[in-house]
Coordinates of C-alpha atoms in Angstrom, one line a residue:
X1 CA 3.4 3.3 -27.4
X2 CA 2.2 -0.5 -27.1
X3 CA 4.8 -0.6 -24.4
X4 CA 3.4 1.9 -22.3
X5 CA 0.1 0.7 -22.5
X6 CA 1.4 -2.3 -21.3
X7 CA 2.8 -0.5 -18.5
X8 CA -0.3 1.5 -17.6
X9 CA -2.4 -1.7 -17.3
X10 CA 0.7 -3.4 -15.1
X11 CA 0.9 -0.6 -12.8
X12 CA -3.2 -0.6 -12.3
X13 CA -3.3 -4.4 -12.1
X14 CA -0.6 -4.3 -9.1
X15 CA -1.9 -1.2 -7.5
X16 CA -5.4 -2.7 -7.2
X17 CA -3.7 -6.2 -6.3
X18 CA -1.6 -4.3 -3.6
X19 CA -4.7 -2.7 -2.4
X20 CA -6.7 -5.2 -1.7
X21 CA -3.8 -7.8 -0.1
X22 CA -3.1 -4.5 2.2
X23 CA -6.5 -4.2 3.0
X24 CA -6.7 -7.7 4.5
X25 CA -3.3 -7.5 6.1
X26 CA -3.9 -3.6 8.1
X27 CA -7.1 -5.1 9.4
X28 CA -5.9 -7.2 12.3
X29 CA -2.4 -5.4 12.5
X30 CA -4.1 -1.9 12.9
X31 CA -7.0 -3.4 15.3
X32 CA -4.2 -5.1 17.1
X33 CA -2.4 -1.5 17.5
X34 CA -5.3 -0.3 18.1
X35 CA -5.7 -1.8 20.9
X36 CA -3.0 -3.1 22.6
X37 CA -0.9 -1.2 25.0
X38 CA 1.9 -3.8 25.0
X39 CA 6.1 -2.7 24.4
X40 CA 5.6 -5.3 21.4
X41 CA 2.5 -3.5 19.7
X42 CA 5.2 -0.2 19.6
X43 CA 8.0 -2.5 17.9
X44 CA 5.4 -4.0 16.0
X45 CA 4.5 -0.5 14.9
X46 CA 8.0 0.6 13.9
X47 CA 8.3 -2.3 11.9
X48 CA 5.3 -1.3 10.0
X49 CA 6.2 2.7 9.6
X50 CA 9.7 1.9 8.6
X51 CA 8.9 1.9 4.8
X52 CA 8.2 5.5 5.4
X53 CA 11.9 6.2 6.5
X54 CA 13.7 3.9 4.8
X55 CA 15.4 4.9 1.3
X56 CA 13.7 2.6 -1.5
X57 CA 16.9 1.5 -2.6
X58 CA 17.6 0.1 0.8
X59 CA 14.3 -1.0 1.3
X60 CA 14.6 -3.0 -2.6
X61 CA 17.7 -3.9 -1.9
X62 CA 16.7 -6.5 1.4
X63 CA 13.7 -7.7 -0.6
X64 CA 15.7 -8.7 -3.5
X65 CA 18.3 -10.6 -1.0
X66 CA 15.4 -12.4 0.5
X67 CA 12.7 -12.4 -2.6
X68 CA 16.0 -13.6 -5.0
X69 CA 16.9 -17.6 -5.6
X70 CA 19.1 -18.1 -2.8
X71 CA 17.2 -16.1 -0.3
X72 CA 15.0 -17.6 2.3
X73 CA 11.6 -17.2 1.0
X74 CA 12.8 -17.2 -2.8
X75 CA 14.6 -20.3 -2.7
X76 CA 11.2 -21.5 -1.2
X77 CA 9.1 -20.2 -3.7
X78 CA 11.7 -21.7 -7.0
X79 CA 11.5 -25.0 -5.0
X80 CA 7.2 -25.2 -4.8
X81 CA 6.9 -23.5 -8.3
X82 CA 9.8 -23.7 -10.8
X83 CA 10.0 -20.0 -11.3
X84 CA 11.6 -17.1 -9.5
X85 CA 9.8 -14.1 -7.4
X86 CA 12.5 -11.5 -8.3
X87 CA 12.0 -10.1 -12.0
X88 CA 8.2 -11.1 -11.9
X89 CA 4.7 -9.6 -11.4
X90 CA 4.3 -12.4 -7.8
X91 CA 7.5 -10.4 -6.5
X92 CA 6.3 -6.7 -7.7
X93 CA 3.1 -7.9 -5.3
X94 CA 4.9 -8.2 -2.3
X95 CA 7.6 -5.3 -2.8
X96 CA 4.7 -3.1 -3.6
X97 CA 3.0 -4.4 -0.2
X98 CA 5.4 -4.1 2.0
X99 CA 5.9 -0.6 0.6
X100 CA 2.4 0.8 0.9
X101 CA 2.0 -1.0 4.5
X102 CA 1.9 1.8 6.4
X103 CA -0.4 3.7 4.1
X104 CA -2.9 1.3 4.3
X105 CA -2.2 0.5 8.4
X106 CA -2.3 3.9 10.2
X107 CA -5.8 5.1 8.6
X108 CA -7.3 1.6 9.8
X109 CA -5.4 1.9 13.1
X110 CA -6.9 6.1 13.4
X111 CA -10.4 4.6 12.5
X112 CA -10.2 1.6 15.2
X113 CA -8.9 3.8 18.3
X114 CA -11.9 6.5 17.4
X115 CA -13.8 3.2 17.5
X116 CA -12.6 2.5 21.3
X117 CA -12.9 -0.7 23.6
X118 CA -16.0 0.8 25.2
X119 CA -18.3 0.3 22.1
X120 CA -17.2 -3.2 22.1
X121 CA -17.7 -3.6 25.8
X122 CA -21.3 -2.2 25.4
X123 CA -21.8 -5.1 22.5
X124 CA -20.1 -7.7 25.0
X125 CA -22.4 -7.5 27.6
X126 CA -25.6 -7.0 25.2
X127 CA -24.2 -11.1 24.3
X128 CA -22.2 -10.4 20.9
X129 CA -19.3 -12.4 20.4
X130 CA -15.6 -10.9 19.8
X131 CA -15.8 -11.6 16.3
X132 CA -19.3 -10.5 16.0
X133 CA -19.3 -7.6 17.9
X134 CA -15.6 -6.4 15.4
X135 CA -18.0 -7.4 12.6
X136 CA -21.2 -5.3 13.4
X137 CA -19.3 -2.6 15.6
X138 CA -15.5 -2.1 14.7
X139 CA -15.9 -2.2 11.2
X140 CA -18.6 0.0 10.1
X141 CA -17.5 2.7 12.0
X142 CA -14.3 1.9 10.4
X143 CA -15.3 2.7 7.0
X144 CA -14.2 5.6 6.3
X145 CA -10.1 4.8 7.3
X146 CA -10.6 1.9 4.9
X147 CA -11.8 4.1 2.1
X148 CA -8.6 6.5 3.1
X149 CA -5.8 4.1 3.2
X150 CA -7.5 2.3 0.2
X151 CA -7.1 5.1 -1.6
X152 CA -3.4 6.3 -0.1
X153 CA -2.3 2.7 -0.7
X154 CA -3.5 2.8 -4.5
X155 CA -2.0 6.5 -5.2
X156 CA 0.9 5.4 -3.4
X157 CA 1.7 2.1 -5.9
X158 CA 1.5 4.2 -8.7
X159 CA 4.5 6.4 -8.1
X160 CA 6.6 3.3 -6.7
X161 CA 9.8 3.6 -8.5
X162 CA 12.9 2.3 -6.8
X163 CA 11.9 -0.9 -5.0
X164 CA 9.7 -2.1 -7.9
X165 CA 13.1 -1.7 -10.1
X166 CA 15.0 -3.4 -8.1
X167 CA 12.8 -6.7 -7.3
X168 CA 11.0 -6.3 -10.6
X169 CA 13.5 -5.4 -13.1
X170 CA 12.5 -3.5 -16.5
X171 CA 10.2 -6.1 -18.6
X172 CA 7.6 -4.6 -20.7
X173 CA 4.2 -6.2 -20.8
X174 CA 5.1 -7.9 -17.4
X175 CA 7.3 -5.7 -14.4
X176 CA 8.0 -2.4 -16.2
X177 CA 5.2 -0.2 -14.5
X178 CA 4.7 3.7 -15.1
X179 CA 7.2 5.2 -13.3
X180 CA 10.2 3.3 -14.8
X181 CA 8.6 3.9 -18.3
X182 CA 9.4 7.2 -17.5
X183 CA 12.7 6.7 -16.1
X184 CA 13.3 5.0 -19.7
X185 CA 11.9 7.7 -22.1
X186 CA 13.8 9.9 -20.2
X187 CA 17.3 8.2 -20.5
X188 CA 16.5 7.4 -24.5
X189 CA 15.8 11.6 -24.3
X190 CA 12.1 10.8 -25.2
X191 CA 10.8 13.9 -23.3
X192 CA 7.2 14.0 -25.0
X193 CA 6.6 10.6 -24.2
X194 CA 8.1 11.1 -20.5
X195 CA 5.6 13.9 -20.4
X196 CA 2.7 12.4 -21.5
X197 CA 3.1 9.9 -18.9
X198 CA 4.2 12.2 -16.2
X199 CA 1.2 14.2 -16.6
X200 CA -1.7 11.6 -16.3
X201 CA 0.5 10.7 -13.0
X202 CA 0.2 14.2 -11.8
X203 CA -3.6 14.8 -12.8
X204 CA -4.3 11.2 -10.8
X205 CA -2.5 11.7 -7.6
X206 CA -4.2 15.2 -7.2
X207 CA -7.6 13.8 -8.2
X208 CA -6.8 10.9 -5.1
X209 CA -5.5 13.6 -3.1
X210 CA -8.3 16.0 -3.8
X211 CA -10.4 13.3 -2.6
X212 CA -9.1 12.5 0.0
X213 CA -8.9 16.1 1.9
X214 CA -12.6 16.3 0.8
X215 CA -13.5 12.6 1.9
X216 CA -11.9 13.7 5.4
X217 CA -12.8 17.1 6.0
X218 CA -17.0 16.2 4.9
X219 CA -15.7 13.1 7.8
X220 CA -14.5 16.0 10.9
X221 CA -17.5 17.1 13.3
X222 CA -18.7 20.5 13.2
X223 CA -18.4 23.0 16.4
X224 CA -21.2 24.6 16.5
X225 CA -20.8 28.1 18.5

């Protein structure tokens, strides 16, 4: 029981951790989609929506080559810091972001083409600077895709199974998150356990959901006849 506390409390640690990284992150990839009409803004955009296609095993398996000891960016990381990303909570960080990328990029990217280049103009020519004019303009009409792929991106980490196994192993108290709690009670035939856990999953990603179709459909203009 202890070690599925411990694994409720990692899994909400790294899904608000993921959260707020991928909010940073979407915001100048989605206003760059947004907004640019260039052949790289559509590679760039595959890039990002691949997660959706790929299979997480796949997807785990070319992080843990380049997040493991003798891969570019881990051999990096063991050099500055004497420990490795791969079986750690640093490495569960960025497999879990560069799963939920395009969660938390296309809402932002929605929100900033209803946003348009014409409201920006307008603040251009009243004096506002580019950053100012994203700052006072873009983004608070932005608001509500942020809330959206806040929330997607945070739903989204909680049922992350396959690449968080594979980069993050199966340590209690430091990479095993819910889902792969669950994968264990269920190979030691622990149903009730597996249950327990598998319901409060359920009941939270249709409360998130819930929210969201509400959140959106309170957001859609009303046709008046």
């Amino acid at each position: 029981m202890s070690d599925d506390w411990a694994a409720v409390e990692t899994t909400a640690l790294l899904a608000i951790t993921t959260v707020l990284i991928l909010m940073l992150i979407a915001t100048p990839l989605a206003w760059f989609l947004a907004t640019s009409r260039s052949r790289f803004a559509r590679l760039l955009e595959t890039v990002v929506t691949l997660p959706l296609v790929l299979p997480p095993t796949v997807l785990g398996f070319y992080l843990l080559v380049l997040l493991g000891p003798a891969g570019i960016v881990g051999s990096w990381w063991v050099a500055l810091t004497g420990e490795t990303l791969t079986f750690s909570f640093t490495g569960l960080v960025i497999a879990s972001c560069v799963h939920s990328l395009p969660f938390a990029v296309q809402p932002v990217k929605d929100a900033f083409s209803f946003v348009g280049t014409e409201r920006m103009e307008a603040a251009a020519t009243l004096g506002a600077a580019p950053l100012d004019a994203f700052a006072t303009v873009a983004l608070p009409l932005a608001v509500r895709g942020y809330i959206t792929a806040a929330v997607l991106t945070f739903a989204h980490t909680l049922g992350e199974f396959g690449v968080l196994l594979m980069v993050g192993g199966n340590i209690p108290g430091k990479t095993q998150v819910l889902s792969v709690a669950i994968y264990n009670h269920v190979e030691s035939f622990n149903y009730a356990a597996a249950e327990r856990l598998s319901i409060g999953l359920v009941l939270i990603a249709f409360l998130i959901l819930l929210f969201v179709n509400f959140f959106n459909a309170r957001a859609r203009p009303q046709i008046v006849s």
